[in-house]
Coordinates of C-alpha atoms in Angstrom, one line a residue:
M1 CA 17.9 -9.9 -0.2
E2 CA 14.9 -10.3 2.1
V3 CA 11.5 -8.6 2.0
T4 CA 9.1 -9.0 4.9
R5 CA 5.5 -7.8 5.1
T6 CA 2.7 -8.3 7.5
V7 CA -0.9 -8.1 6.4
V8 CA -4.0 -8.5 8.5
L9 CA -6.8 -10.0 6.6
P10 CA -10.4 -9.5 7.8
V11 CA -11.1 -13.3 7.5
T12 CA -10.7 -16.4 9.7
R13 CA -7.5 -18.3 9.7
D14 CA -9.2 -21.1 7.8
E15 CA -10.3 -18.7 5.1
A16 CA -6.9 -17.2 4.8
W17 CA -5.3 -20.7 4.6
E18 CA -7.7 -21.6 1.8
A19 CA -6.8 -18.4 -0.1
L20 CA -3.1 -19.3 0.1
T21 CA -3.3 -23.0 -0.7
E22 CA -6.3 -23.8 -2.8
P23 CA -5.7 -23.4 -6.6
E24 CA -9.2 -22.1 -7.3
R25 CA -8.7 -19.4 -4.5
L26 CA -5.2 -18.6 -5.7
R27 CA -6.7 -17.9 -9.1
E28 CA -8.8 -15.2 -7.6
W29 CA -5.9 -13.0 -6.5
F30 CA -2.5 -14.4 -7.5
A31 CA -2.1 -16.1 -10.9
N32 CA -4.5 -17.0 -13.7
D33 CA -3.8 -20.7 -13.7
V34 CA -2.6 -22.5 -10.6
E35 CA -1.6 -26.1 -9.8
L36 CA -0.4 -26.7 -6.2
D37 CA 0.2 -29.9 -4.3
V38 CA 0.3 -28.6 -0.7
R39 CA 2.5 -31.2 1.0
P40 CA 6.3 -31.3 1.6
G41 CA 7.9 -32.0 -1.7
G42 CA 4.7 -31.1 -3.6
E43 CA 5.0 -29.1 -6.8
G44 CA 3.3 -25.9 -7.9
M45 CA 2.9 -24.2 -11.2
F46 CA 1.7 -20.6 -11.5
R47 CA 0.8 -19.1 -14.9
W48 CA -0.3 -15.6 -15.8
D49 CA -2.1 -14.4 -18.9
N50 CA 0.9 -12.4 -20.0
G51 CA 2.8 -15.7 -20.6
E52 CA 4.9 -15.6 -17.4
S53 CA 5.1 -18.8 -15.4
R54 CA 6.8 -19.9 -12.2
R55 CA 7.5 -23.3 -10.7
A56 CA 7.7 -24.0 -7.0
V57 CA 8.3 -26.8 -4.6
V58 CA 6.6 -26.9 -1.2
D59 CA 9.4 -27.0 1.4
E60 CA 7.2 -26.9 4.6
V61 CA 3.6 -27.2 5.6
A62 CA 1.9 -26.7 8.9
E63 CA -1.8 -26.8 8.2
G64 CA -3.3 -23.4 8.9
E65 CA -0.1 -22.0 10.3
R66 CA 2.9 -22.0 7.9
L67 CA 3.6 -22.6 4.2
V68 CA 7.1 -22.3 2.6
L69 CA 7.6 -22.4 -1.2
R70 CA 10.9 -22.5 -3.0
W71 CA 10.8 -21.1 -6.5
E72 CA 12.9 -22.5 -9.3
D73 CA 15.3 -19.6 -9.1
D74 CA 16.1 -20.5 -5.4
S75 CA 14.0 -17.6 -4.0
R76 CA 11.6 -18.6 -1.2
V77 CA 8.4 -17.3 0.2
E78 CA 7.4 -18.1 3.8
L79 CA 3.8 -17.5 4.8
E80 CA 3.0 -17.6 8.5
L81 CA -0.6 -17.2 9.8
D82 CA -1.6 -16.1 13.3
D83 CA -4.8 -14.9 14.9
A84 CA -5.3 -11.2 15.1
P85 CA -8.1 -9.1 16.7
A86 CA -9.3 -8.0 13.3
G87 CA -8.9 -11.4 11.5
T88 CA -5.8 -13.2 10.5
R89 CA -2.2 -11.8 10.5
V90 CA -0.2 -13.1 7.6
L91 CA 3.6 -12.7 7.8
V92 CA 5.1 -12.9 4.3
R93 CA 8.9 -13.3 4.1
E94 CA 10.4 -13.5 0.6
T95 CA 14.1 -14.1 0.1
S96 CA 16.2 -14.2 -3.0
P97 CA 19.8 -14.7 -3.8
D98 CA 19.5 -12.4 -6.7
W99 CA 19.0 -8.6 -6.2
G100 CA 16.9 -8.2 -9.3
V101 CA 14.4 -10.9 -8.3
A102 CA 14.3 -9.5 -4.8
L103 CA 13.2 -6.1 -6.1
E104 CA 10.4 -7.9 -8.0
L105 CA 9.4 -9.7 -4.8
E106 CA 9.3 -6.5 -2.9
A107 CA 6.9 -5.1 -5.6
S108 CA 4.7 -8.2 -5.4
A109 CA 4.7 -8.3 -1.6
A110 CA 2.0 -5.6 -1.5
W111 CA -0.6 -8.2 -2.5
A112 CA -4.0 -8.4 -0.7
I113 CA -6.3 -11.4 -0.5
A114 CA -9.9 -10.5 -1.1

């Protein structure tokens, strides 16, 4: 299952990249506690106040352009940044081998970075 969304953020590409890769910025909009080593093979841990947590491994990094994370359940999220007239276009592609997880991904794909 694959879910793809495009979001245009009213910020520069550098600001969008920071919001997607810096733990303190990720805490603002994604998870309550974040550890992320943004380099190929780096690990990430995302925890929420409800007790849920997810581990990830960084598969790909192209600074300011592309970030690919592989979750522990073999689902993946690919984030691609590009300039847009109104800011930065972020393409989010989430894939999962499991239909149930894919539905959760689709629900979470409507996120917005403030």
